[in-house]
Structure formats: C-alpha cells, structure tokens
Coordinates of C-alpha atoms (C1' of nucleotides) in Angstrom, one line a residue:
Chain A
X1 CA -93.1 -8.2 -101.3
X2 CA -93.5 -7.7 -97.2
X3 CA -90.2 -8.3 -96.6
X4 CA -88.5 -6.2 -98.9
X5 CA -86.7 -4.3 -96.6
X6 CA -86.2 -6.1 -93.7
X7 CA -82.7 -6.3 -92.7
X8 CA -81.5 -9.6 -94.2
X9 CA -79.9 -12.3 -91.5
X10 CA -77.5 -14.4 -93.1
X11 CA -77.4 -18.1 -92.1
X12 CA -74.8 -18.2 -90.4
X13 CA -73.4 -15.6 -89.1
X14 CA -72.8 -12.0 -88.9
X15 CA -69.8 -10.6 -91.0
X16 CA -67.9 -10.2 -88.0
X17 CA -64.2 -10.3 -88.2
X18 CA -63.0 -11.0 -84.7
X19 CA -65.6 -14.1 -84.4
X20 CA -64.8 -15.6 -87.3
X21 CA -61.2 -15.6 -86.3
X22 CA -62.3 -17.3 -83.2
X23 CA -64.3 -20.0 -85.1
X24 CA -61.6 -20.8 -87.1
X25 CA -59.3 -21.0 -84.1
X26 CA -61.5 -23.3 -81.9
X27 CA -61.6 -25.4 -85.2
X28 CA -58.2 -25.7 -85.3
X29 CA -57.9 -26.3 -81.7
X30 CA -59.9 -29.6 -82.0
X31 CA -58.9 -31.0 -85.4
X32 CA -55.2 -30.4 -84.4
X33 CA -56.0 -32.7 -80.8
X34 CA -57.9 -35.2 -83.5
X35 CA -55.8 -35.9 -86.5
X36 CA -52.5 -34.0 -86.1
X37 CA -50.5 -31.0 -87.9
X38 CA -49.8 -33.5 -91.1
X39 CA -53.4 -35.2 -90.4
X40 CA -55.6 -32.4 -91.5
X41 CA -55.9 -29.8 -94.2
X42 CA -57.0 -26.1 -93.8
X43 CA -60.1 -27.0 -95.8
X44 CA -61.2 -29.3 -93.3
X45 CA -60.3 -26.6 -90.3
X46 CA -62.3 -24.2 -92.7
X47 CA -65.2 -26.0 -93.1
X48 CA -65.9 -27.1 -89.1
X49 CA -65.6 -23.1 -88.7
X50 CA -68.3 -22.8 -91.3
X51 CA -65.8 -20.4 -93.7
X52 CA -63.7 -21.0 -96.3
X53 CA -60.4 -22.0 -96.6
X54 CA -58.6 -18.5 -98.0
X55 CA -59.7 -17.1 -94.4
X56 CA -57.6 -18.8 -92.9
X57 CA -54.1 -17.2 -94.8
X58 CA -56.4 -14.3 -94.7
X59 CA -56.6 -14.3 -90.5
X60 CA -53.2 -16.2 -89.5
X61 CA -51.0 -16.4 -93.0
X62 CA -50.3 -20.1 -93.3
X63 CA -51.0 -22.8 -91.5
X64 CA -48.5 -22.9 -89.7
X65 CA -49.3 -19.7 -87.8
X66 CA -52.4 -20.8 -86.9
X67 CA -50.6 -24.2 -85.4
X68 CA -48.6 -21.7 -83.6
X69 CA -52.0 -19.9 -82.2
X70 CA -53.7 -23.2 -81.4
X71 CA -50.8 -25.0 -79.6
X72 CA -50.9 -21.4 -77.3
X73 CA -54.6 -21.9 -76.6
X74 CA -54.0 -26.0 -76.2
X75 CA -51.5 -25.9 -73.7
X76 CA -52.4 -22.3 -71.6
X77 CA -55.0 -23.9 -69.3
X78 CA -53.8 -25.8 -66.6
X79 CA -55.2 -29.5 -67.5
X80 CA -52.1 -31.3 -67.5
X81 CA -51.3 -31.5 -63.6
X82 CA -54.0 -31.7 -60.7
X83 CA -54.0 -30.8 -57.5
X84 CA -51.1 -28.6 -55.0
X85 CA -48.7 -29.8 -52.7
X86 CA -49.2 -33.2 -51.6
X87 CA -52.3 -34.7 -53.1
X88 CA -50.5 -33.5 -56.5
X89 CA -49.2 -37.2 -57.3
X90 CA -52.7 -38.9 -56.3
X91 CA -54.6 -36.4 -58.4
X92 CA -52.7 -36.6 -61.2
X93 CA -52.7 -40.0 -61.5
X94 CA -56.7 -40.1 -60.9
X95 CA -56.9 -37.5 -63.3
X96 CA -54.5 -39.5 -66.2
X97 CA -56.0 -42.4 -65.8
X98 CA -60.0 -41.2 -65.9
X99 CA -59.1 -38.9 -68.7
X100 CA -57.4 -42.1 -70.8
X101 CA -60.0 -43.9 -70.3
X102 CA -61.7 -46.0 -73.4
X103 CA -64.7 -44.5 -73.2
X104 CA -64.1 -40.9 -72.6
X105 CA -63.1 -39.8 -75.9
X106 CA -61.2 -36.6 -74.2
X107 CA -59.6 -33.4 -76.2
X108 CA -56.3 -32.1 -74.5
X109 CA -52.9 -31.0 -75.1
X110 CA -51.4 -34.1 -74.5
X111 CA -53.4 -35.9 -77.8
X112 CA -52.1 -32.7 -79.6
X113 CA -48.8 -33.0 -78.7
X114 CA -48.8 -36.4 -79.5
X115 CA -50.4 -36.8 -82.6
X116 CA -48.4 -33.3 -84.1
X117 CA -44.1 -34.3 -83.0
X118 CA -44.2 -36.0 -86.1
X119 CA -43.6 -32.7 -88.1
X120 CA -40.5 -31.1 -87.5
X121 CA -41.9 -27.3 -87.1
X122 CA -44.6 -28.5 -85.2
X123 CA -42.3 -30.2 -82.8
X124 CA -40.2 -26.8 -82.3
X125 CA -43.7 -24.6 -82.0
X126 CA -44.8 -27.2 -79.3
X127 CA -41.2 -27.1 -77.6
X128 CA -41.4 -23.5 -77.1
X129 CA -45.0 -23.7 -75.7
X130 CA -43.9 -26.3 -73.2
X131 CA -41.4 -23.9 -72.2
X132 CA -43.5 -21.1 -71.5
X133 CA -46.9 -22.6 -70.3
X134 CA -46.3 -26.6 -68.8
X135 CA -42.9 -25.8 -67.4
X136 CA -43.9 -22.8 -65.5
X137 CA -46.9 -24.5 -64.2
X138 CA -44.8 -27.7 -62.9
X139 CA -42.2 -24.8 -62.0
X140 CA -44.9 -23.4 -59.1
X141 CA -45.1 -26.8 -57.4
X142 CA -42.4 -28.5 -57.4
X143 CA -39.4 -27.1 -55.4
X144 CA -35.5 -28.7 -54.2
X145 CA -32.8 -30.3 -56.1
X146 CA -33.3 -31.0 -60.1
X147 CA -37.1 -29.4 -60.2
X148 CA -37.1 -29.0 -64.1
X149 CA -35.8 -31.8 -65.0
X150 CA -38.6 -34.0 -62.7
X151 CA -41.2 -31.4 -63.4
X152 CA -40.5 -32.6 -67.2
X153 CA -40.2 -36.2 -66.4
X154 CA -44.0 -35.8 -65.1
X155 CA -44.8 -34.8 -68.4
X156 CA -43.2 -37.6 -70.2
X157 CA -45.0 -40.1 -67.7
X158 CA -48.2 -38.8 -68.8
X159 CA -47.6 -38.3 -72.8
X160 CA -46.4 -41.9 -72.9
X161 CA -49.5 -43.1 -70.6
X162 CA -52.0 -40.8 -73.2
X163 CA -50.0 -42.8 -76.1
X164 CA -50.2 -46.4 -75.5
X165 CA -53.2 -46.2 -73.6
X166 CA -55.5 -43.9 -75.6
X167 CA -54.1 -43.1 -78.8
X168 CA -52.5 -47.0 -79.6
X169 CA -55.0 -48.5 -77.0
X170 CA -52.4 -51.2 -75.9
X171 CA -54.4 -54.2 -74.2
X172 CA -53.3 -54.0 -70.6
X173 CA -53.5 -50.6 -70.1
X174 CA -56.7 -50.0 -72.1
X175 CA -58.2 -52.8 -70.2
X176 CA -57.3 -51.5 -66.6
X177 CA -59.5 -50.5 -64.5
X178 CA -59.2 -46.7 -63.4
X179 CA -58.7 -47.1 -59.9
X180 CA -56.2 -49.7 -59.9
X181 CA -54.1 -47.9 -62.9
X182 CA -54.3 -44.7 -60.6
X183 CA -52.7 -47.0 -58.2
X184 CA -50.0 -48.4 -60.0
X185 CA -49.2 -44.7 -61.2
X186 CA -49.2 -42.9 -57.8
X187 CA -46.2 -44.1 -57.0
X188 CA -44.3 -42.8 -59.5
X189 CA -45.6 -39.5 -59.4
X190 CA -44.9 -38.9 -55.7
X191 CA -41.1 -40.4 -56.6
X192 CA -41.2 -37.2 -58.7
X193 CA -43.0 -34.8 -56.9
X194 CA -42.1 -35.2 -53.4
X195 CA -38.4 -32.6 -52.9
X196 CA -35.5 -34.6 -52.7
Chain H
X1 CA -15.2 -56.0 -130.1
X2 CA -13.5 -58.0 -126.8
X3 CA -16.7 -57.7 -124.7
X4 CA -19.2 -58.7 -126.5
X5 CA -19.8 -62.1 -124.9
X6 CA -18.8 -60.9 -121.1
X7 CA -21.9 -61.3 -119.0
X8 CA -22.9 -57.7 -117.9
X9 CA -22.8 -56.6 -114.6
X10 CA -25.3 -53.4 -114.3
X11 CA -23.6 -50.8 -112.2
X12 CA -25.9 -50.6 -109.1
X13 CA -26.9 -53.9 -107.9
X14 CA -28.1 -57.7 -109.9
X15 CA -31.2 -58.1 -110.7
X16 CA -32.1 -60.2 -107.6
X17 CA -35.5 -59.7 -106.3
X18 CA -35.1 -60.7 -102.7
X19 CA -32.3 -58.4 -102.6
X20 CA -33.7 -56.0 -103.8
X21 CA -37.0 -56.2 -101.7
X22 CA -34.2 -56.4 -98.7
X23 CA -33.2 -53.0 -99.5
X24 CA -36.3 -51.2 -99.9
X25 CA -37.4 -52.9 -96.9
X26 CA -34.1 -51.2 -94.6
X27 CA -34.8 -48.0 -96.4
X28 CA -38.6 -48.1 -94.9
X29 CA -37.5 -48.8 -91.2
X30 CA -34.9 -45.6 -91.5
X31 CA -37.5 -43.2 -93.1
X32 CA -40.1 -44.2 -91.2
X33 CA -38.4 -43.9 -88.0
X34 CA -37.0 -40.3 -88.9
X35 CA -39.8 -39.3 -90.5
X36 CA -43.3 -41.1 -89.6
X37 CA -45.4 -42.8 -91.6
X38 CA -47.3 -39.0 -92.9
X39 CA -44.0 -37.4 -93.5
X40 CA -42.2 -40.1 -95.9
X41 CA -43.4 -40.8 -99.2
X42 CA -42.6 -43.8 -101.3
X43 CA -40.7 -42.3 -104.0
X44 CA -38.5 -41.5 -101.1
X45 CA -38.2 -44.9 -99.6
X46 CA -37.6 -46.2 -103.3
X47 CA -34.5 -43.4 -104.1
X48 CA -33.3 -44.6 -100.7
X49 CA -33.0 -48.3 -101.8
X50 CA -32.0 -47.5 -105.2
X51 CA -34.7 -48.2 -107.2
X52 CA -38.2 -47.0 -108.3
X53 CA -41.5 -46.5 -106.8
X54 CA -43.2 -48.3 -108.4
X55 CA -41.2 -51.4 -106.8
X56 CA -42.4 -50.8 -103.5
X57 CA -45.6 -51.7 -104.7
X58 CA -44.4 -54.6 -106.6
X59 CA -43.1 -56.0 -103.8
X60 CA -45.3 -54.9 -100.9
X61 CA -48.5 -54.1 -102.5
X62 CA -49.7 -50.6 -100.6
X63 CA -47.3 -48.4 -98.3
X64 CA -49.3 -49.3 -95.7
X65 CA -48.1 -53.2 -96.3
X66 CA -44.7 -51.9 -96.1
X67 CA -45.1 -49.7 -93.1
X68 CA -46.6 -53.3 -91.4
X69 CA -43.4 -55.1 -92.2
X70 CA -41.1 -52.4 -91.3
X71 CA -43.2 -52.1 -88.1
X72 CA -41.9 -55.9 -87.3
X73 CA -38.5 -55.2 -88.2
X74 CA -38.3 -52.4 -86.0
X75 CA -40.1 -54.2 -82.6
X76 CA -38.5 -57.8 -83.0
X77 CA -35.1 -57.2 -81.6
X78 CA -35.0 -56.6 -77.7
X79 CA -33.8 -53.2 -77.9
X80 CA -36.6 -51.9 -75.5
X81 CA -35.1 -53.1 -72.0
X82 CA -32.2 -54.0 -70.9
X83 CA -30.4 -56.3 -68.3
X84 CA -32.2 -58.6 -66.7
X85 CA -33.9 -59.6 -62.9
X86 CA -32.3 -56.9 -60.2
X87 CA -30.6 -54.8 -62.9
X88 CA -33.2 -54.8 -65.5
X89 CA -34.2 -51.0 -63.6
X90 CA -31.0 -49.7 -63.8
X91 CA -29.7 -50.6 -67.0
X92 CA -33.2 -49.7 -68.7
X93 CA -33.0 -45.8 -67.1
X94 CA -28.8 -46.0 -68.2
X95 CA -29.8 -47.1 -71.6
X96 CA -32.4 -45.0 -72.1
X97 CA -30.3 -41.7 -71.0
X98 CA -28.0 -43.0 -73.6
X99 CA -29.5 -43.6 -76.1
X100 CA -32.2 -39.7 -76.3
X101 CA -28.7 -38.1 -75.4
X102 CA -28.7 -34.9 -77.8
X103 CA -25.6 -36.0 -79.4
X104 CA -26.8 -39.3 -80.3
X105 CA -28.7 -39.5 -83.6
X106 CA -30.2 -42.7 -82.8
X107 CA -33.1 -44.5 -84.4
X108 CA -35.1 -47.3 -82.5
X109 CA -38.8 -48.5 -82.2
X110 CA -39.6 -45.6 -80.0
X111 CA -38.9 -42.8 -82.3
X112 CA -40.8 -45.1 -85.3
X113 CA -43.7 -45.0 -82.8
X114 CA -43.7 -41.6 -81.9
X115 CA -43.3 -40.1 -85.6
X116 CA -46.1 -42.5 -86.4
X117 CA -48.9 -42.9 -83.9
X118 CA -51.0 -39.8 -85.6
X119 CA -52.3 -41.8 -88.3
X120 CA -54.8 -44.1 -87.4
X121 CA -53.8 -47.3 -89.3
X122 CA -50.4 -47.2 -88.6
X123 CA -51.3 -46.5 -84.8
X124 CA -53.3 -50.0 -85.5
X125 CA -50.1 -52.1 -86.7
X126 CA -48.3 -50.8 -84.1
X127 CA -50.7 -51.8 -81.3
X128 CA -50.6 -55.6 -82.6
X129 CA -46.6 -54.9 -83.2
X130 CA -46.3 -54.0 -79.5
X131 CA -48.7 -57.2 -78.8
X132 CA -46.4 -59.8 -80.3
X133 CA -42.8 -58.3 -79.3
X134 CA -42.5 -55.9 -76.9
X135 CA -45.2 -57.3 -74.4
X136 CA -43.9 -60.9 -74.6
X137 CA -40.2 -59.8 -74.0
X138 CA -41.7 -57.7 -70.7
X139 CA -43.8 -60.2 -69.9
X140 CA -40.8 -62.9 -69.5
X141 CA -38.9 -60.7 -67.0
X142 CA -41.6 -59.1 -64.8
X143 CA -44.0 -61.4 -62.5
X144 CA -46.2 -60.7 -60.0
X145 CA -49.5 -58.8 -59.7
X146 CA -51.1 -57.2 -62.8
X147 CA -47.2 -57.6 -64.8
X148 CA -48.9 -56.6 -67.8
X149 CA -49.7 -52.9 -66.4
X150 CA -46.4 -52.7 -65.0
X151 CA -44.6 -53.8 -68.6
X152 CA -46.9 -51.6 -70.4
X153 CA -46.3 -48.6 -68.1
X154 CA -42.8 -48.9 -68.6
X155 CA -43.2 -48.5 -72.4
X156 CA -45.2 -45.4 -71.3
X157 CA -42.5 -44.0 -69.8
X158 CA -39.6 -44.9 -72.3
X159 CA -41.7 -43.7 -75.0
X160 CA -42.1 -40.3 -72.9
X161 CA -38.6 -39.3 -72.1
X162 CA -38.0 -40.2 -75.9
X163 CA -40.6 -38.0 -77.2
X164 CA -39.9 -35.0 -74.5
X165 CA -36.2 -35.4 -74.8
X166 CA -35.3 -36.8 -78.3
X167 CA -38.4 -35.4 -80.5
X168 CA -39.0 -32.1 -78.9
X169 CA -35.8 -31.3 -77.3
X170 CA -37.3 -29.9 -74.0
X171 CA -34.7 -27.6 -72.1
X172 CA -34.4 -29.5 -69.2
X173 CA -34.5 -33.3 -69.8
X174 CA -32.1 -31.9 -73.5
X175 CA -29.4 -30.4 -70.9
X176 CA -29.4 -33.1 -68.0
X177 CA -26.3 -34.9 -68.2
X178 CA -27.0 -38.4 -68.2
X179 CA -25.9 -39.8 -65.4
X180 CA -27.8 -37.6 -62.9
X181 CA -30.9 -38.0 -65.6
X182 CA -30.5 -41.9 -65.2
X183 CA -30.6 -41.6 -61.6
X184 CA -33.8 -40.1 -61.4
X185 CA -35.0 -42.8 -63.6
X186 CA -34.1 -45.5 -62.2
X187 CA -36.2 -45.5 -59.0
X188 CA -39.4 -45.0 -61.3
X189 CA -38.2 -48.4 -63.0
X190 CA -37.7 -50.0 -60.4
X191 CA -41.1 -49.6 -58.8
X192 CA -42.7 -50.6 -61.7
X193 CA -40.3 -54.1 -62.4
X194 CA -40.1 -55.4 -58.6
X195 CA -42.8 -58.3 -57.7
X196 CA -45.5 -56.2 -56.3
Chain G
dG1 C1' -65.6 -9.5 -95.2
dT2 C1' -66.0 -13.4 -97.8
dC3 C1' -66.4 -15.9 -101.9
dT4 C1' -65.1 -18.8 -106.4
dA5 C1' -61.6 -20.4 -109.2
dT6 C1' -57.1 -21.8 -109.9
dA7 C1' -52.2 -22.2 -109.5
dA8 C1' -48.2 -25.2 -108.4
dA9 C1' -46.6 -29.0 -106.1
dT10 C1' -46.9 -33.6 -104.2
dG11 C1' -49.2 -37.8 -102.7
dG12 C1' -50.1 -43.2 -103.8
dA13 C1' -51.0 -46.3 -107.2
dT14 C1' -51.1 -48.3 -112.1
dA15 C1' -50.2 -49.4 -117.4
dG16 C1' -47.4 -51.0 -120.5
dA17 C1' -42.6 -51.2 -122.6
dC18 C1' -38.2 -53.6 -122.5
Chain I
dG1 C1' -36.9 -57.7 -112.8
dT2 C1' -37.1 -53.0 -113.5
dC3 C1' -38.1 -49.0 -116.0
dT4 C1' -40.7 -44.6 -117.9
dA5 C1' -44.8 -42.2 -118.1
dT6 C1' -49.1 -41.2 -116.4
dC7 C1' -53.6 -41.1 -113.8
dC8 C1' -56.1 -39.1 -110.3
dA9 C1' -56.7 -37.2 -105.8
dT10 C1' -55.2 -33.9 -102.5
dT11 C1' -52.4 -30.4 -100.6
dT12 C1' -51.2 -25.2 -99.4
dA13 C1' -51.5 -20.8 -101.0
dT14 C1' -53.0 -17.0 -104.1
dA15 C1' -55.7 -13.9 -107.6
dG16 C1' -59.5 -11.5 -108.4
dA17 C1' -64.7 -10.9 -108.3
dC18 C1' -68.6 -9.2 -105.5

DNA sequence: GTCTATAAATGGATAGAC
DNA sequence: GTCTATCCATTTATAGAC
C-alpha cells in the first residue's frame, strides 16, 4: 500500500511527556473549580486530558499531589483583587459581583476553594497557597495598622459572596442586579481597604 | 431460674422507634457538620447513634433524605445573628470572633454549609434551608431598601470568616485575638444592618 | 510513553432472618 | 424493631504488557 511508510500521526497527540503533563494539569485545574477534591475521581481528570488514569500516579504520584499542583496554578494569577490604590474597593466589588453573576458560569480560585475545604488535606494544601500567593498579593496594597488580618477579611467577603451567590444561588443575591450589588458591596471593601 | 419471667432490658437502648430515629437524626447533624455531606458515610452516622446502617434507611429512606432533615435541624435555631436593633452589629461580629476562635471546637450551620456546599444536591437543600430560616429571622430585624441583599450579604460574610478562619485556619484571621478581630468586624455589620 | 487489567477498599442501598 | 449478610457501583493505586 501507498502509505506504507508514511510516518504514522496518532489521533491525538504526540507521545510527548511534558504536554501530557500539562493536559492532565489543565484538567485538573477545571474539574477541581467544578466538582471539588472529594467530587471527582482521577478517571474523570484522565479522561478530559484525553489519557488514562495510571498517568496520573505516573506524572504527580497520587492525587493529592496533583491537588497540590493545581491549587498552585488556581490561585498564582492575580484574579481575586482588582485594581491599585483607591479604586481597589470599587473594582473589586464590580469585579465580584459580574464574575457571580447567574449567567456567567465563571472558573476561579474562589469556586475551588469553596467546593475543596470540605477535605481536610485539601483545606491544609489550600491554606498554605493562600499564604504564599493571595496574602502576598493583598500584602502589596494594603498598608497601616492590622493589614493581614483585613487583607484576609477581603478574602472572606468574597468566598462567602461566590458561596451563597453562585455556588448555593440564594434568591436575593442571585437575583440582584450587578450594579446595585456592586453598590451595596463597595462600602465594605473601602472599610477594609482604606489604612486605618 | 429467678429471672426467667423479668422483662429484659437490652443493654444499649429499648426498642423505641422514635427514639431511635432521634438518635440517628443528632448523629447526622454532628457528622455532617464536621465532616460534609461527601466525607461521612452512613455506616458512620449509624455506629454514631448506636445502631445499623441499614436503619438510616429504614427510617429516612436515602442519605440524601437524611442530610434534608439534618439540614433543618441545623438552620432552625437563631444561632446565625445575634442581639437585636442597634446591637444586632456588634454582637453578630463578638459572636462570630467567638465562636471561629481556634480553641473553640464549635459546630453550627456555617461549618454544615461550608463542608457541604460542593455537592450539588445538598448545595440545593441548603439553598431552600437558608430560604425558610435564616432569611426570615434577617428579614424580621433589618428594614429598609433592598433588606434582602443586605441579610444575605451578611450570611456572605459570616460564612467567610468561618471558612477562612475556622476551616482553613488562615495565619492571620487564626492568630487575631478576638477582640481586635471583632472590632474590625463590626463596622462591616453595621453598614450592612442600618436602614439604608 | 502509554496501555489494559486488576487489586483492595469503601460507598449507598436492599433481602430476608429473627 | 433491628439485625446479618450481601449486591453492585465506584474509588485510588499498582502490576505488567507492548
């Protein structure tokens, strides 16, 4: 036949180590945000990334490792505050309160935090992440008395918004509209992110 | 022999359906709220309350039933807020310092909501939970424009600090003593409870 | 580098005895 | 009214073939 020795092109992908590693961690990454630690099983991370499950033990040795990895790449970016100086309350709130929003079915660290504190080792993964990646970010903009501890209460502000509101879907605040829940939140921001 | 005709009394607890039902019902609110509604299984629940699995279902039907009426057990009383008209801020931001102090191993609706909002038909009961109980004991204290926002917003940010300092132990909310914590609190509560 | 097959444990729910 | 025993599905992790 013609096409006997033409180089064959699997389905897929390439054997390629380092990308398949990345599929599986991008996987993780949004089944994680979906469903939560005890939510999903490393088949189903295995099968978004197009592999099979052993890979995963084979590339991160449990699943918990590869929690570890994902919260890391969840919570590096800079998502969960908006804005510098003093439009850092008002564009945090307009930020929260688009990005909770019924109809945008949004990813984010938040949903993963969230939808993961149930599990003990999760919880301690994500408590160390907080540490090293939110709470430095907060740490940069906020300055004067007490900064951690309102840096952090700017966090809990906004995991308890992305619960009730998006993950429960509570009537009131699911039914808000976004400008005037922005409104009502501004206010508290600035109470925390104004020196004092 | 002497005891023959002495009515028997079986070591653990008469057979006495309501009681029993009783118990495996408190057993469910405890697990549930330490454990979520993924990370507690029935033959837990059941050793818990003294008898077998297969009694929960008896008696319930489905865990899920159960988790429903725990669910109501745990959001009837009025835990949530505290005080009432000009003190209802400050006495919400004391009790709530209180009660996600490290020392305290407390349990309480919020930790029950928390532990279970990643599974989708728990995160359901618990949105018609909060419906029934929580919003009508808000709704009878705050007045004004757009209450319902304001009393859902302040679930938001109880549920928060529980989850930042209770569930993940965060360094800085963790190691503020509770005073100074309450303080910055309270000024957050109080802007969402005055008349607006 | 990736697969199939399976081990070993645990989940919720049910049948039938007493 | 409550038990033992079991079914069946699903989980993480591993062994060994290709």
């Amino acid at each position: 036949m013609m096409d006997a020795d033409v180089p064959r092109t699997p389905a897929r992908r390439r054997r390629d180590a380092a990308a398949t590693r990345q599929a599986i961690l991008d996987a993780a990454v949004a089944a994680f945000t979906r469903h939560g630690y005890d939510g999903v099983g490393v088949r189903e991370i295995a099968q978004s990334a197009g592999v099979t499950a052993m890979l995963i033990n084979r590339y991160f040795g449990s699943k918990e490792q590869l929690f570890a990895e994902a919260v890391d790449v969840a919570f590096a970016p800079r998502t969960v505050i908006a804005g510098t100086g003093d439009a850092l309350a008002g564009e945090t709130a307009r930020a929260l309160a688009a990005r909770t929003a019924p109809e945008a079915d949004e990813l984010g660290p938040f949903l993963l935090m969230l939808r993961s504190a149930a599990n003990p080792s999760a919880a301690e993964i994500m408590r160390d992440a907080i540490a090293r990646h939110a709470g430095r970010h907060l740490g940069e903009e906020l300055s004067g008395d007490a900064a951690g501890v309102r840096a952090e209460l700017m966090l809990a502000l906004q995991a308890g918004v992305w619960l009730l509101r998006s993950v429960l879907a509570t009537t009131a605040l699911r039914d808000a509209p976004q400008e005037e829940l922005a409104a009502h939140m501004e206010p508290l921001f600035r109470r925390l992110t104004d020196p004092q």
